[in-house]
Every structure is written in C-alpha cells, then in structure tokens.
C-alpha cells in the first residue's frame, strides 16, 4: 500500500479504517510509517491512539538519528489542547526509556511553565541518571506544582540522592510539598525515623499520609498514633493503621509487647472496626487484622481465623499470628481451639489443622499437647475425609505408641493420600517407638496403595517375621511393592536375602530388576557376597 493511500485512509471518518491504516503503516517502511503514524497519535478515537502508540513504541530509536521524532513526542506531551495526544506521547516516551531522557531534559526550560509538570511526569517514566538529576533539581523549584510533580517522579525512580532530597522536603514550608515528599518516601518503602515524622503528625492531612510510614519506624512512639487511627471513620486510616501496627508487632519482642498491651485496652467498638478488615480485598490487610485481634485476645479472633481457613487462607500464614501475641498466646489459642471444635461443623478440619500448626510453633505444655493428641485420636475415624487428612498429617508429628495400630489400619484404606499419610506417620513413629510399630505391623498385610511404604517400614523395624513378610511381598501383583520388598531385603542384610534378591533380577518389571541390581550392589558394599549362597 502506498503512502498516499494510507494518508487517505487516515482521513477517513471511520475510526476502524483509521486504525487499520496505522496497522499497515509498516508496509511503507519504518521511517515513512513513523512520520505518518505521528499524525494518528492525537486521533479523536482511543483505539487509533492505542494502535499508534503501539506502533511507535516498537520503533528502533537512536537519539541522534531520531531527534526529530523524540522532539515531536515531547511536544505532544507539553501541549495542553489534546489530552489524548499528551497521554499517548508520554506512553511512547516511557517505552523509549533512557533514550528519550536527554530530549526531555533539553525541553524543560523551553516549554511553557504550565507544561513543565507534564514533561517531568514523562521524565519519571524514562528513568536513568539524567532523568533523576533533572527531577532532583526540579524538586527545589519555587513553583510548588513543579516541585510536587518532580517529587512524585522521584517516588517512582528512587535512588540515594532522590531519597535524600525527599527527606529534606519533609521540612518544606508548603504543606502540599511535605505531603508529596512523604507520599513518595512511602511508595519507596523508606524507613523514616519517627523524629522526622513527629512534626507532621499534628496536621490532620499529613498525619493521614504518614500512617503507612509509622509502621516502618520500629519506634514505640508510633503506637499511640496508629492505635488512635483505628478508631477514625476513614477506611484508609483504619487499613493503614492495622498494617502499621502489625508491622511494628513483628519488629521485635519489645515492640510486640507494647502493641499487644495497646490492643488489649481497645474498646469493643474499635475491635469491631478491626474485624471489618477481614473482608478486605488485600490479603496483607486481612492477616494484619487477625494478628491484632489475636494479640488483643479477642474472643472472636479464632472463630474468624477458622472461617478464613475454610475460605482457603493458609494455616501456615494464620498460625504464627496467634503465636506472636506473647509467650503463652499460642497455648491459649490451642486450648480455645480444642474446646470449640465440636461446634464447628464443616470447619472442623480447619480447627484441627490450626491447632496442630500452633503446637509446632508454640511448644505447649504436656497437658495442652495431651489435649491436642486426644482431639486427633477422637477424629481419626471421622466420616469427613478432609478431617481425616488433617488428623493424619498432624499425627505425623504428635503420634505415640498407642497410635501405631490405628495408623497401620489407616494405611490400608483405598484413598492413596490418606493411606500414604498414615504410613508416613508410622515411619516417623518408628524412630521413637520401633517396638510398637513392629507389633502393629504383625497383622498388617503389605498390600494396598501404601504397600511400598509398609514394606520399607517392615524392613526398617525388623523382627523375627520380617524376612518372611518381605519374601511374600515379592509375590505382589504391584511392581512398586515388589521393588520396595527387594530394597527392604537389602536393608535386612540377612544371609538368605541375597539369594531371594538375585531371583528378582528375572522379574518382568524393569523397576524391580533395577531395584534388585541396586540391592545386590548394596549388599556387596556391606561386605556380603551376594552369590555366596549360590556357588
């Protein structure tokens, strides 16, 4: 398609025709197409502008060669008659990055004062040291609008010099400049010392902006301001106060005690406001609210956490929040969970899982741990599969000798995950109570989905009948069970093991053959001649 034809299409009253013309601009060559598409960057229709920005953003730009293109884009940013052209030009310059920075810096003293803020916004998108230096200089401009735009850009670019300037501007005479500096530092996640924030807290607007920064101070003097903000009507203040207090509570033990003490003295009305955050779209806000409610020993905190678990929030995320409220906070929560499990209905699994995770984090007393074990045993045969799953997962850590036989029975069930969880718990128990596990396995057939794990367990705990049972397992129809039996025989290292393993070299399954070969090598390394019985 010729240049003239494309120009004709760009003059069409139909926006879709104009957009198609932009899409075909590359057919006349990149240079000619670029000059043509610049016309479309200020089109009345956003679809044409988007396509033009996409085309120009993909152009290979060299600053020296394409100076006129860059100047045209800067002019598009600096004009104030066409907002669509300004935004589209700024988007293209952002894609060009540091290549565009020099042209933008050159344009700053040349454009109208009213347009300088738009050029500064484009500079923030270009990045690089040249752009940062220009923004640092503009942050000291006598015109507050220019200074504020520059600080907003520095909040995107960051860097040591940018942070230093922003911290200086916290003491600016103009309140809106202080707001801009504070907002930029918050976006950069800079920890501002409390003494630098303190002068700002007497101003209502500045205090509201300072809330996200107070949690980063690591200073107990920030606690009263954040606690006070929990009671404000503003949803913004409530969210950021909760996030700030949660951040302080995680800082160290001393601050945790200060925040916990402050939370424990809150009115029921304020605690009710904190509970409203549990429906927030931001997961970090939800977790902050739970942490604060747990620290306040709010009687509803555990129930609310259980609801969150049922909704899919990870127990691994929630449990530490209850363990962080003081030395006995975790144990207090465990006891409460055990007492409330019967009333939970469909959420029973979440209660049990949360109690088990808290045991791991809190190191509870023997009495409390006994309550948890009783809870697990009482629910081992619960009809709900999800309950049995969390019980078996917890028993992996807390099972004792009396649990060996029930676990062996559960290792035979048809659900693969549950059977394997039971067998793994037995493996863990065998470390502490091998005699109990050995006795439990006497009447347990090496069959089912967990048969390979059970065969390995028989070899692990040994005993008089271990060799006979592993030899019998070699008759299993399942290759993984036969392979596990071979590995178990090697572990036993009985005089008869080598001959039995050697026969498995002729098994129809490659998996079993490989296991047999490895077992024979293992016996050799142990100093046993695998073929001594056969010579």
Short mmCIF file of C-alpha atoms in Angstrom, two decimals:
data_model
loop_
_atom_site.label_atom_id
_atom_site.label_comp_id
_atom_site.label_asym_id
_atom_site.label_seq_id
_atom_site.Cartn_x
_atom_site.Cartn_y
_atom_site.Cartn_z
CA UNK A 1 0.00 0.00 0.00
CA UNK A 2 1.36 3.42 -0.97
CA UNK A 3 1.93 6.41 1.30
CA UNK A 4 -0.82 8.35 -0.47
CA UNK A 5 -3.33 5.55 0.07
CA UNK A 6 -2.51 5.34 3.76
CA UNK A 7 -2.86 9.12 4.12
CA UNK A 8 -6.28 8.89 2.50
CA UNK A 9 -7.32 6.16 4.93
CA UNK A 10 -6.13 8.20 7.91
CA UNK A 11 -8.51 10.96 6.81
CA UNK A 12 -11.46 8.55 6.86
CA UNK A 13 -14.38 9.43 9.17
CA UNK A 14 -14.48 5.77 10.24
CA UNK A 15 -12.21 5.17 13.28
CA UNK A 16 -11.76 1.49 12.43
CA UNK A 17 -10.49 2.41 8.97
CA UNK A 18 -8.03 4.86 10.51
CA UNK A 19 -6.85 2.19 12.97
CA UNK A 20 -6.32 -0.29 10.12
CA UNK A 21 -4.26 2.34 8.31
CA UNK A 22 -1.99 2.66 11.34
CA UNK A 23 -1.65 -1.13 11.48
CA UNK A 24 -0.46 -1.16 7.86
CA UNK A 25 1.94 1.76 8.23
CA UNK A 26 4.92 -0.54 8.47
CA UNK A 27 4.38 -1.65 4.88
CA UNK A 28 5.85 1.64 3.57
CA UNK A 29 9.00 1.35 5.70
CA UNK A 30 9.70 2.22 9.32
CA UNK A 31 10.82 5.83 8.72
CA UNK A 32 7.96 6.81 6.45
CA UNK A 33 5.49 4.87 8.56
CA UNK A 34 6.68 6.63 11.72
CA UNK A 35 6.09 10.09 10.26
CA UNK A 36 2.63 9.01 9.16
CA UNK A 37 1.65 7.44 12.46
CA UNK A 38 2.64 10.56 14.42
CA UNK A 39 -0.49 12.14 12.93
CA UNK A 40 -2.62 9.38 14.44
CA UNK A 41 -1.20 9.77 17.94
CA UNK A 42 -3.64 12.57 18.64
CA UNK A 43 -6.64 10.95 16.96
CA UNK A 44 -10.10 11.53 18.47
CA UNK A 45 -10.64 7.78 18.91
CA UNK A 46 -8.72 5.98 21.69
CA UNK A 47 -8.43 2.80 19.59
CA UNK A 48 -6.50 4.68 16.91
CA UNK A 49 -4.28 6.34 19.54
CA UNK A 50 -3.55 2.98 21.21
CA UNK A 51 -2.54 1.41 17.90
CA UNK A 52 -0.37 4.42 17.05
CA UNK A 53 1.35 4.24 20.45
CA UNK A 54 1.92 0.52 19.99
CA UNK A 55 3.47 1.10 16.55
CA UNK A 56 5.73 3.97 17.64
CA UNK A 57 6.75 2.17 20.82
CA UNK A 58 8.16 -0.64 18.69
CA UNK A 59 10.29 1.67 16.53
CA UNK A 60 14.07 1.23 16.87
CA UNK A 61 15.12 4.63 18.17
CA UNK A 62 18.58 6.15 18.20
CA UNK A 63 18.74 9.53 19.93
CA UNK A 64 20.98 11.18 17.33
CA UNK A 65 19.10 9.80 14.32
CA UNK A 66 15.57 10.19 15.65
CA UNK A 67 15.91 13.50 17.43
CA UNK A 68 13.00 15.00 15.50
CA UNK A 69 10.72 12.08 16.39
CA UNK A 70 11.59 12.49 20.07
CA UNK A 71 11.03 16.25 19.89
CA UNK A 72 7.64 15.66 18.30
CA UNK A 73 6.69 13.33 21.13
CA UNK A 74 7.89 15.82 23.74
CA UNK A 75 5.82 18.50 22.01
CA UNK A 76 2.84 16.16 22.25
CA UNK A 77 3.44 15.85 25.99
CA UNK A 78 3.88 19.61 26.50
CA UNK A 79 0.76 20.79 24.66
CA UNK A 80 -2.48 21.17 26.60
CA UNK A 81 -5.09 21.21 23.83
CA UNK A 82 -5.32 17.43 23.34
CA UNK A 83 -5.20 15.24 26.47
CA UNK A 84 -5.29 12.06 24.40
CA UNK A 85 -2.20 13.15 22.44
CA UNK A 86 -0.39 14.04 25.67
CA UNK A 87 -1.07 10.67 27.28
CA UNK A 88 -0.22 8.70 24.14
CA UNK A 89 3.02 10.64 23.62
CA UNK A 90 4.01 10.08 27.25
CA UNK A 91 3.36 6.33 26.87
CA UNK A 92 5.62 6.12 23.80
CA UNK A 93 8.39 8.08 25.53
CA UNK A 94 8.14 5.71 28.50
CA UNK A 95 8.75 2.77 26.17
CA UNK A 96 11.84 4.52 24.74
CA UNK A 97 13.25 4.78 28.28
CA UNK A 98 16.59 6.47 28.80
CA UNK A 99 16.96 7.21 25.07
CA UNK A 100 14.25 9.86 25.48
CA UNK A 101 15.60 11.35 28.72
CA UNK A 102 18.05 13.79 27.11
CA UNK A 103 15.42 15.31 24.81
CA UNK A 104 13.01 15.68 27.72
CA UNK A 105 15.68 17.38 29.87
CA UNK A 106 16.51 19.75 26.98
CA UNK A 107 12.84 20.66 26.65
CA UNK A 108 12.30 21.55 30.34
CA UNK A 109 13.49 25.19 30.18
CA UNK A 110 11.87 25.71 26.77
CA UNK A 111 8.28 24.66 27.37
CA UNK A 112 5.60 26.82 28.96
CA UNK A 113 5.64 26.76 32.80
CA UNK A 114 2.18 25.19 32.77
CA UNK A 115 3.53 22.29 30.70
CA UNK A 116 6.68 21.56 32.72
CA UNK A 117 4.87 19.21 35.10
CA UNK A 118 3.85 17.03 32.15
CA UNK A 119 7.45 16.83 30.92
CA UNK A 120 8.57 15.92 34.45
CA UNK A 121 5.98 13.13 34.52
CA UNK A 122 7.40 11.81 31.25
CA UNK A 123 10.94 12.03 32.69
CA UNK A 124 9.92 9.84 35.60
CA UNK A 125 8.86 7.20 33.11
CA UNK A 126 12.13 7.36 31.13
CA UNK A 127 14.37 6.52 34.08
CA UNK A 128 18.14 6.78 34.24
CA UNK A 129 20.59 9.09 35.99
CA UNK A 130 19.95 12.08 33.70
CA UNK A 131 16.22 11.98 34.42
CA UNK A 132 16.83 11.54 38.15
CA UNK A 133 19.20 14.54 38.27
CA UNK A 134 16.65 16.74 36.48
CA UNK A 135 13.89 15.69 38.88
CA UNK A 136 16.11 16.32 41.91
CA UNK A 137 16.77 19.84 40.64
CA UNK A 138 13.08 20.46 39.89
CA UNK A 139 12.11 19.31 43.39
CA UNK A 140 13.60 22.62 44.63
CA UNK A 141 11.65 24.74 42.14
CA UNK A 142 9.94 27.81 43.55
CA UNK A 143 6.70 26.72 41.89
CA UNK A 144 5.10 24.18 44.24
CA UNK A 145 3.29 22.44 41.39
CA UNK A 146 6.62 21.80 39.65
CA UNK A 147 8.28 20.67 42.88
CA UNK A 148 5.38 18.32 43.68
CA UNK A 149 5.47 16.79 40.17
CA UNK A 150 9.24 16.27 40.50
CA UNK A 151 8.86 14.57 43.88
CA UNK A 152 6.16 12.33 42.51
CA UNK A 153 8.61 11.28 39.77
CA UNK A 154 11.38 10.67 42.30
CA UNK A 155 8.96 8.38 44.14
CA UNK A 156 8.98 6.21 41.03
CA UNK A 157 12.71 6.34 40.27
CA UNK A 158 14.19 6.13 43.77
CA UNK A 159 17.92 6.17 44.40
CA UNK A 160 20.04 7.56 47.26
CA UNK A 161 20.03 11.17 46.02
CA UNK A 162 16.28 11.06 45.41
CA UNK A 163 15.61 9.74 48.91
CA UNK A 164 17.87 12.38 50.46
CA UNK A 165 16.02 15.19 48.67
CA UNK A 166 12.63 13.77 49.60
CA UNK A 167 13.67 13.57 53.25
CA UNK A 168 14.81 17.20 53.11
CA UNK A 169 11.44 18.21 51.68
CA UNK A 170 9.64 16.77 54.71
CA UNK A 171 10.51 20.07 56.34
CA UNK A 172 9.27 22.22 53.42
CA UNK A 173 7.23 25.29 54.26
CA UNK A 174 4.46 24.39 51.84
CA UNK A 175 2.21 21.64 53.35
CA UNK A 176 1.42 20.07 49.98
CA UNK A 177 5.14 19.69 49.26
CA UNK A 178 5.54 17.86 52.58
CA UNK A 179 2.63 15.62 51.61
CA UNK A 180 4.23 14.86 48.22
CA UNK A 181 7.62 14.09 49.79
CA UNK A 182 6.06 11.84 52.41
CA UNK A 183 3.93 10.01 49.84
CA UNK A 184 6.97 9.41 47.61
CA UNK A 185 9.03 8.06 50.52
CA UNK A 186 6.19 5.72 51.49
CA UNK A 187 5.99 4.41 47.92
CA UNK A 188 9.74 3.77 48.02
CA UNK A 189 9.25 1.85 51.30
CA UNK A 190 11.80 4.04 53.06
CA UNK A 191 12.01 3.73 56.84
CA UNK A 192 11.65 7.32 58.04
CA UNK A 193 12.83 7.89 61.64
CA UNK A 194 9.99 8.75 63.99
CA UNK A 195 11.62 12.05 64.96
CA UNK A 196 11.35 13.14 61.30
CA UNK A 197 7.68 12.21 61.20
CA UNK A 198 6.73 13.66 64.57
CA UNK A 199 6.46 17.30 63.36
CA UNK A 200 3.98 16.20 60.70
CA UNK A 201 1.59 14.38 63.00
CA UNK A 202 -0.12 17.48 64.35
CA UNK A 203 -1.59 18.18 60.91
CA UNK A 204 -4.65 16.02 60.10
CA UNK A 205 -3.86 15.69 56.38
CA UNK A 206 -0.18 14.98 56.93
CA UNK A 207 -0.95 12.51 59.72
CA UNK A 208 -3.19 10.55 57.36
CA UNK A 209 -0.40 10.33 54.76
CA UNK A 210 2.13 9.45 57.47
CA UNK A 211 0.24 6.39 58.72
CA UNK A 212 1.91 3.92 56.31
CA UNK A 213 5.32 5.31 57.32
CA UNK A 214 4.71 5.00 61.08
CA UNK A 215 4.76 1.21 60.92
CA UNK A 216 8.22 1.29 59.33
CA UNK A 217 9.80 3.37 62.10
CA UNK A 218 10.34 0.48 64.52
CA UNK A 219 9.64 3.02 67.26
CA UNK A 220 7.19 2.51 70.12
CA UNK A 221 6.25 6.22 69.99
CA UNK A 222 4.38 5.44 66.77
CA UNK A 223 1.98 3.06 68.55
CA UNK A 224 -0.41 5.64 70.10
CA UNK A 225 -0.90 7.41 66.76
CA UNK A 226 -1.66 4.14 64.96
CA UNK A 227 -4.00 2.95 67.70
CA UNK A 228 -5.85 6.26 67.57
CA UNK A 229 -6.24 5.89 63.80
CA UNK A 230 -8.02 2.55 64.29
CA UNK A 231 -10.94 4.49 65.72
CA UNK A 232 -11.18 7.01 62.88
CA UNK A 233 -14.06 6.83 60.43
CA UNK A 234 -11.77 6.80 57.42
CA UNK A 235 -11.37 3.34 55.87
CA UNK A 236 -7.93 4.45 54.60
CA UNK A 237 -6.79 5.27 58.13
CA UNK A 238 -8.15 2.01 59.50
CA UNK A 239 -6.36 -0.12 56.90
CA UNK A 240 -3.01 1.62 57.20
CA UNK A 241 -3.18 1.76 60.99
CA UNK A 242 -3.74 -2.01 61.11
CA UNK A 243 -0.88 -2.64 58.65
CA UNK A 244 1.41 -0.32 60.61
CA UNK A 245 0.65 -1.91 63.98
CA UNK A 246 1.12 -5.38 62.54
CA UNK A 247 4.47 -4.35 61.12
CA UNK A 248 5.57 -2.93 64.47
CA UNK A 249 4.42 -6.07 66.29
CA UNK A 250 6.62 -8.21 64.04
CA UNK A 251 9.62 -5.92 64.58
CA UNK A 252 10.91 -7.35 67.86
CA UNK A 253 9.81 -8.74 71.22
CA UNK A 254 9.72 -5.35 72.98
CA UNK A 255 7.55 -3.71 70.36
CA UNK A 256 5.31 -6.78 70.26
CA UNK A 257 4.62 -6.31 73.97
CA UNK A 258 3.84 -2.61 73.51
CA UNK A 259 1.42 -3.25 70.62
CA UNK A 260 -0.22 -6.17 72.42
CA UNK A 261 -0.76 -4.07 75.54
CA UNK A 262 -2.26 -1.27 73.47
CA UNK A 263 -4.58 -3.66 71.64
CA UNK A 264 -5.77 -5.30 74.85
CA UNK A 265 -7.11 -1.96 76.06
CA UNK A 266 -9.17 -1.17 72.96
CA UNK A 267 -12.90 -0.67 73.21
CA UNK A 268 -15.33 -3.21 71.76
CA UNK A 269 -16.31 -0.62 69.13
CA UNK A 270 -12.74 -0.30 67.85
CA UNK A 271 -12.25 -4.07 67.84
CA UNK A 272 -15.44 -4.35 65.81
CA UNK A 273 -13.94 -1.92 63.28
CA UNK A 274 -10.79 -4.04 63.05
CA UNK A 275 -12.94 -7.10 62.35
CA UNK A 276 -14.41 -5.37 59.29
CA UNK A 277 -10.95 -5.61 57.69
CA UNK A 278 -11.34 -9.39 57.41
CA UNK A 279 -13.39 -8.82 54.26
CA UNK A 280 -10.72 -6.59 52.70
CA UNK A 281 -9.52 -7.47 49.19
CA UNK A 282 -5.87 -7.17 50.25
CA UNK A 283 -4.65 -10.40 51.95
CA UNK A 284 -1.99 -8.46 53.88
CA UNK A 285 -4.71 -6.31 55.47
CA UNK A 286 -6.69 -9.41 56.45
CA UNK A 287 -3.65 -11.03 58.08
CA UNK A 288 -2.79 -7.77 59.87
CA UNK A 289 -6.31 -7.64 61.33
CA UNK A 290 -6.09 -11.24 62.57
CA UNK A 291 -2.68 -10.55 64.13
CA UNK A 292 -4.04 -7.56 66.03
CA UNK A 293 -7.20 -9.35 67.15
CA UNK A 294 -5.15 -12.33 68.30
CA UNK A 295 -2.84 -10.04 70.27
CA UNK A 296 -5.87 -8.42 71.88
CA UNK A 297 -7.14 -11.90 72.87
CA UNK A 298 -10.35 -11.03 71.08
CA UNK A 299 -12.74 -13.94 71.77
CA UNK A 300 -13.89 -13.87 68.16
CA UNK A 301 -10.40 -13.92 66.62
CA UNK A 302 -10.08 -17.70 66.48
CA UNK A 303 -13.54 -18.20 65.05
CA UNK A 304 -12.80 -15.60 62.40
CA UNK A 305 -9.47 -17.27 61.59
CA UNK A 306 -11.22 -20.63 61.21
CA UNK A 307 -13.65 -19.04 58.75
CA UNK A 308 -10.67 -17.71 56.78
CA UNK A 309 -9.11 -21.20 56.76
CA UNK A 310 -12.33 -22.61 55.39
CA UNK A 311 -12.15 -19.96 52.64
CA UNK A 312 -8.69 -21.13 51.66
CA UNK A 313 -6.34 -18.87 53.64
CA UNK A 314 -3.28 -20.93 54.53
CA UNK A 315 -2.98 -22.21 58.09
CA UNK A 316 0.78 -21.73 57.73
CA UNK A 317 0.08 -17.98 57.39
CA UNK A 318 -2.52 -17.77 60.15
CA UNK A 319 -0.98 -19.86 62.93
CA UNK A 320 2.05 -17.58 63.52
CA UNK A 321 -0.33 -14.66 64.09
CA UNK A 322 -1.73 -16.36 67.20
CA UNK A 323 1.68 -17.50 68.40
CA UNK A 324 3.06 -13.94 68.23
CA UNK A 325 0.88 -12.34 70.90
CA UNK A 326 3.05 -13.22 73.88
CA UNK A 327 4.75 -16.25 75.42
CA UNK A 328 1.51 -18.04 76.30
CA UNK A 329 -0.56 -16.72 73.37
CA UNK A 330 -0.14 -19.83 71.26
CA UNK A 331 -1.04 -22.18 74.10
CA UNK A 332 -4.04 -20.05 74.99
CA UNK A 333 -5.23 -20.33 71.38
CA UNK A 334 -4.67 -24.10 71.25
CA UNK A 335 -6.81 -24.69 74.35
CA UNK A 336 -9.54 -22.47 72.91
CA UNK A 337 -9.47 -24.35 69.60
CA UNK A 338 -9.79 -27.74 71.30
CA UNK A 339 -12.81 -26.51 73.24
CA UNK A 340 -14.54 -25.10 70.16
CA UNK A 341 -14.01 -27.97 67.71
CA UNK A 342 -17.32 -29.71 68.42
CA UNK A 343 -19.31 -26.66 67.35
CA UNK A 344 -17.53 -26.10 64.08
CA UNK A 345 -19.38 -28.44 61.72
CA UNK A 346 -17.86 -28.11 58.25
CA UNK A 347 -14.94 -26.08 59.62
CA UNK A 348 -13.75 -28.90 61.93
CA UNK A 349 -10.80 -29.69 59.67
CA UNK A 350 -9.62 -26.07 59.79
CA UNK A 351 -9.80 -26.02 63.61
CA UNK A 352 -7.77 -29.21 63.92
CA UNK A 353 -5.19 -28.10 61.37
CA UNK A 354 -4.79 -24.72 63.08
CA UNK A 355 -4.38 -26.37 66.50
CA UNK A 356 -1.75 -28.75 65.12
CA UNK A 357 0.23 -25.97 63.47
CA UNK A 358 0.13 -23.89 66.67
CA UNK A 359 1.56 -26.84 68.61
CA UNK A 360 4.56 -26.78 66.30
CA UNK A 361 5.09 -23.05 66.77
CA UNK A 362 4.26 -22.63 70.46
CA UNK A 363 5.91 -25.57 72.29
CA UNK A 364 2.90 -26.06 74.56
CA UNK A 365 2.89 -27.78 77.93
CA UNK A 366 2.47 -31.55 78.20
CA UNK A 367 -1.10 -31.04 79.36
CA UNK A 368 -2.03 -28.95 76.33
CA UNK A 369 -0.24 -31.32 73.98
CA UNK A 370 -2.25 -34.14 75.56
CA UNK A 371 -5.44 -32.25 74.72
CA UNK A 372 -4.36 -32.00 71.10
CA UNK A 373 -3.49 -35.69 70.90
CA UNK A 374 -6.89 -36.51 72.35
CA UNK A 375 -8.50 -34.28 69.73
CA UNK A 376 -6.61 -36.02 66.94
CA UNK A 377 -7.45 -39.53 68.15
CA UNK A 378 -11.12 -38.66 68.56
CA UNK A 379 -11.30 -37.54 64.93
CA UNK A 380 -9.11 -40.19 63.28
CA UNK A 381 -12.18 -42.06 62.05
CA UNK A 382 -14.31 -39.00 61.30
CA UNK A 383 -16.59 -39.52 58.27
CA UNK A 384 -15.31 -36.33 56.61
CA UNK A 385 -12.26 -37.15 54.52
CA UNK A 386 -10.82 -33.63 54.92
CA UNK A 387 -10.87 -34.09 58.70
CA UNK A 388 -9.08 -37.44 58.49
CA UNK A 389 -6.49 -35.88 56.23
CA UNK A 390 -5.53 -33.09 58.66
CA UNK A 391 -5.60 -35.54 61.60
CA UNK A 392 -3.17 -37.91 59.87
CA UNK A 393 -0.92 -35.02 58.84
CA UNK A 394 -0.81 -33.81 62.47
CA UNK A 395 -0.25 -37.31 63.88
CA UNK A 396 2.92 -37.44 61.80
CA UNK A 397 4.34 -35.02 64.40
CA UNK A 398 2.49 -35.97 67.56
CA UNK A 399 1.75 -39.72 67.42
CA UNK A 400 2.75 -42.02 70.29
CA UNK A 401 2.97 -45.78 70.80
CA UNK A 402 -0.84 -46.24 71.22
CA UNK A 403 -1.33 -44.70 67.78
CA UNK A 404 0.66 -47.39 65.96
CA UNK A 405 -2.18 -49.89 65.39
CA UNK A 406 -4.79 -47.29 64.31
CA UNK A 407 -2.26 -45.81 61.89
CA UNK A 408 -1.47 -49.25 60.47
CA UNK A 409 -5.19 -49.80 59.86
CA UNK A 410 -5.48 -46.46 58.08
CA UNK A 411 -2.51 -47.30 55.87
CA UNK A 412 -4.72 -49.93 54.20
CA UNK A 413 -7.56 -47.64 53.10
CA UNK A 414 -8.35 -47.05 49.46
CA UNK A 415 -7.62 -43.31 49.35
CA UNK A 416 -3.98 -43.05 48.23
CA UNK A 417 -3.22 -39.77 50.01
CA UNK A 418 -4.70 -40.88 53.33
CA UNK A 419 -3.00 -44.28 53.16
CA UNK A 420 0.37 -42.67 52.48
CA UNK A 421 -0.11 -40.11 55.29
CA UNK A 422 -0.77 -42.96 57.73
CA UNK A 423 2.26 -44.93 56.52
CA UNK A 424 4.49 -41.85 56.76
CA UNK A 425 3.28 -41.23 60.31
CA UNK A 426 4.25 -44.82 61.14
CA UNK A 427 7.72 -44.22 59.69
CA UNK A 428 8.10 -41.19 61.95
CA UNK A 429 6.81 -43.13 64.97
CA UNK A 430 9.27 -45.94 64.24
CA UNK A 431 12.10 -43.58 65.11
CA UNK A 432 10.77 -43.19 68.66
CA UNK A 433 8.76 -46.36 69.23
CA UNK A 434 10.09 -49.16 66.97
CA UNK A 435 8.66 -51.93 69.16
CA UNK A 436 5.13 -50.50 68.98
CA UNK A 437 5.34 -50.16 65.19
CA UNK A 438 6.78 -53.68 64.82
CA UNK A 439 3.89 -55.11 66.83
CA UNK A 440 1.32 -53.10 64.86
CA UNK A 441 2.67 -54.43 61.57
CA UNK A 442 2.43 -58.13 62.53
CA UNK A 443 -1.15 -58.39 61.32
CA UNK A 444 -0.95 -55.68 58.65
CA UNK A 445 -0.83 -57.08 55.10
CA UNK A 446 1.74 -55.49 52.79
CA UNK A 447 -0.94 -54.58 50.30
CA UNK A 448 -2.88 -51.60 49.07
CA UNK A 449 -1.74 -48.21 47.83
CA UNK A 450 0.72 -47.72 50.67
CA UNK A 451 2.24 -51.19 50.31
CA UNK A 452 5.68 -49.91 49.19
CA UNK A 453 5.90 -47.68 52.28
CA UNK A 454 4.75 -50.52 54.52
CA UNK A 455 7.30 -52.91 53.04
CA UNK A 456 10.04 -50.39 53.67
CA UNK A 457 8.74 -49.98 57.21
CA UNK A 458 8.84 -53.73 57.87
CA UNK A 459 12.49 -53.75 56.86
CA UNK A 460 13.17 -50.72 59.00
CA UNK A 461 11.79 -52.12 62.26
CA UNK A 462 12.92 -55.69 61.50
CA UNK A 463 11.87 -58.52 63.77
CA UNK A 464 11.58 -62.27 63.52
CA UNK A 465 9.00 -62.33 60.74
CA UNK A 466 10.39 -59.50 58.62
CA UNK A 467 12.23 -61.72 56.13
CA UNK A 468 9.20 -63.95 55.60
CA UNK A 469 6.88 -61.00 55.07
CA UNK A 470 9.18 -59.30 52.58
CA UNK A 471 9.62 -62.57 50.65
CA UNK A 472 5.85 -62.85 50.48
CA UNK A 473 5.61 -59.27 49.24
CA UNK A 474 7.66 -60.31 46.21
CA UNK A 475 4.55 -62.21 45.06
CA UNK A 476 2.53 -58.98 44.94
CA UNK A 477 0.91 -58.08 41.64
CA UNK A 478 2.13 -54.47 42.08
CA UNK A 479 5.65 -53.77 40.82
CA UNK A 480 6.28 -50.89 43.29
CA UNK A 481 5.51 -53.25 46.18
CA UNK A 482 7.91 -55.88 44.82
CA UNK A 483 10.61 -53.24 44.32
CA UNK A 484 10.11 -52.00 47.90
CA UNK A 485 10.35 -55.58 49.16
CA UNK A 486 13.66 -56.02 47.34
CA UNK A 487 15.01 -52.82 48.89
CA UNK A 488 13.78 -53.98 52.29
CA UNK A 489 15.55 -57.31 51.93
CA UNK A 490 18.78 -55.49 51.23
CA UNK A 491 18.26 -53.42 54.35
CA UNK A 492 17.75 -56.55 56.46
CA UNK A 493 21.01 -57.98 55.06
CA UNK A 494 20.02 -61.44 56.29
CA UNK A 495 22.03 -64.43 54.96
CA UNK A 496 19.05 -65.50 52.82
CA UNK A 497 18.44 -62.02 51.40
CA UNK A 498 20.99 -62.20 48.59
CA UNK A 499 19.55 -65.36 47.02
CA UNK A 500 15.99 -64.00 47.14
CA UNK A 501 17.10 -60.69 45.63
CA UNK A 502 19.04 -62.44 42.89
CA UNK A 503 15.83 -64.19 41.80
CA UNK A 504 14.19 -60.77 41.47
CA UNK A 505 16.68 -59.94 38.71
CA UNK A 506 14.39 -62.00 36.45
CA UNK A 507 11.23 -60.11 37.41
CA UNK A 508 9.08 -58.99 34.50
CA UNK A 509 9.19 -55.37 35.70
CA UNK A 510 12.25 -53.23 34.84
CA UNK A 511 11.57 -51.28 38.05
CA UNK A 512 12.01 -54.45 40.13
CA UNK A 513 15.07 -55.54 38.14
CA UNK A 514 16.77 -52.19 38.74
CA UNK A 515 15.87 -52.38 42.45
CA UNK A 516 17.34 -55.89 42.63
CA UNK A 517 20.56 -54.82 40.96
CA UNK A 518 20.91 -51.88 43.34
CA UNK A 519 20.17 -54.13 46.33
CA UNK A 520 22.89 -56.60 45.30
CA UNK A 521 25.38 -53.75 44.94
CA UNK A 522 24.35 -52.52 48.41
CA UNK A 523 24.96 -55.97 49.91
CA UNK A 524 28.39 -56.10 48.28
CA UNK A 525 29.29 -52.72 49.79
CA UNK A 526 28.21 -54.06 53.18
CA UNK A 527 30.72 -56.88 52.83
CA UNK A 528 28.23 -59.60 51.88
CA UNK A 529 28.90 -61.76 48.83
CA UNK A 530 25.51 -61.81 47.07
CA UNK A 531 26.31 -65.05 45.30
CA UNK A 532 27.94 -66.93 48.13
CA UNK A 533 24.74 -68.95 48.66
CA UNK A 534 24.59 -69.94 45.00
CA UNK A 535 28.14 -71.20 44.45
#
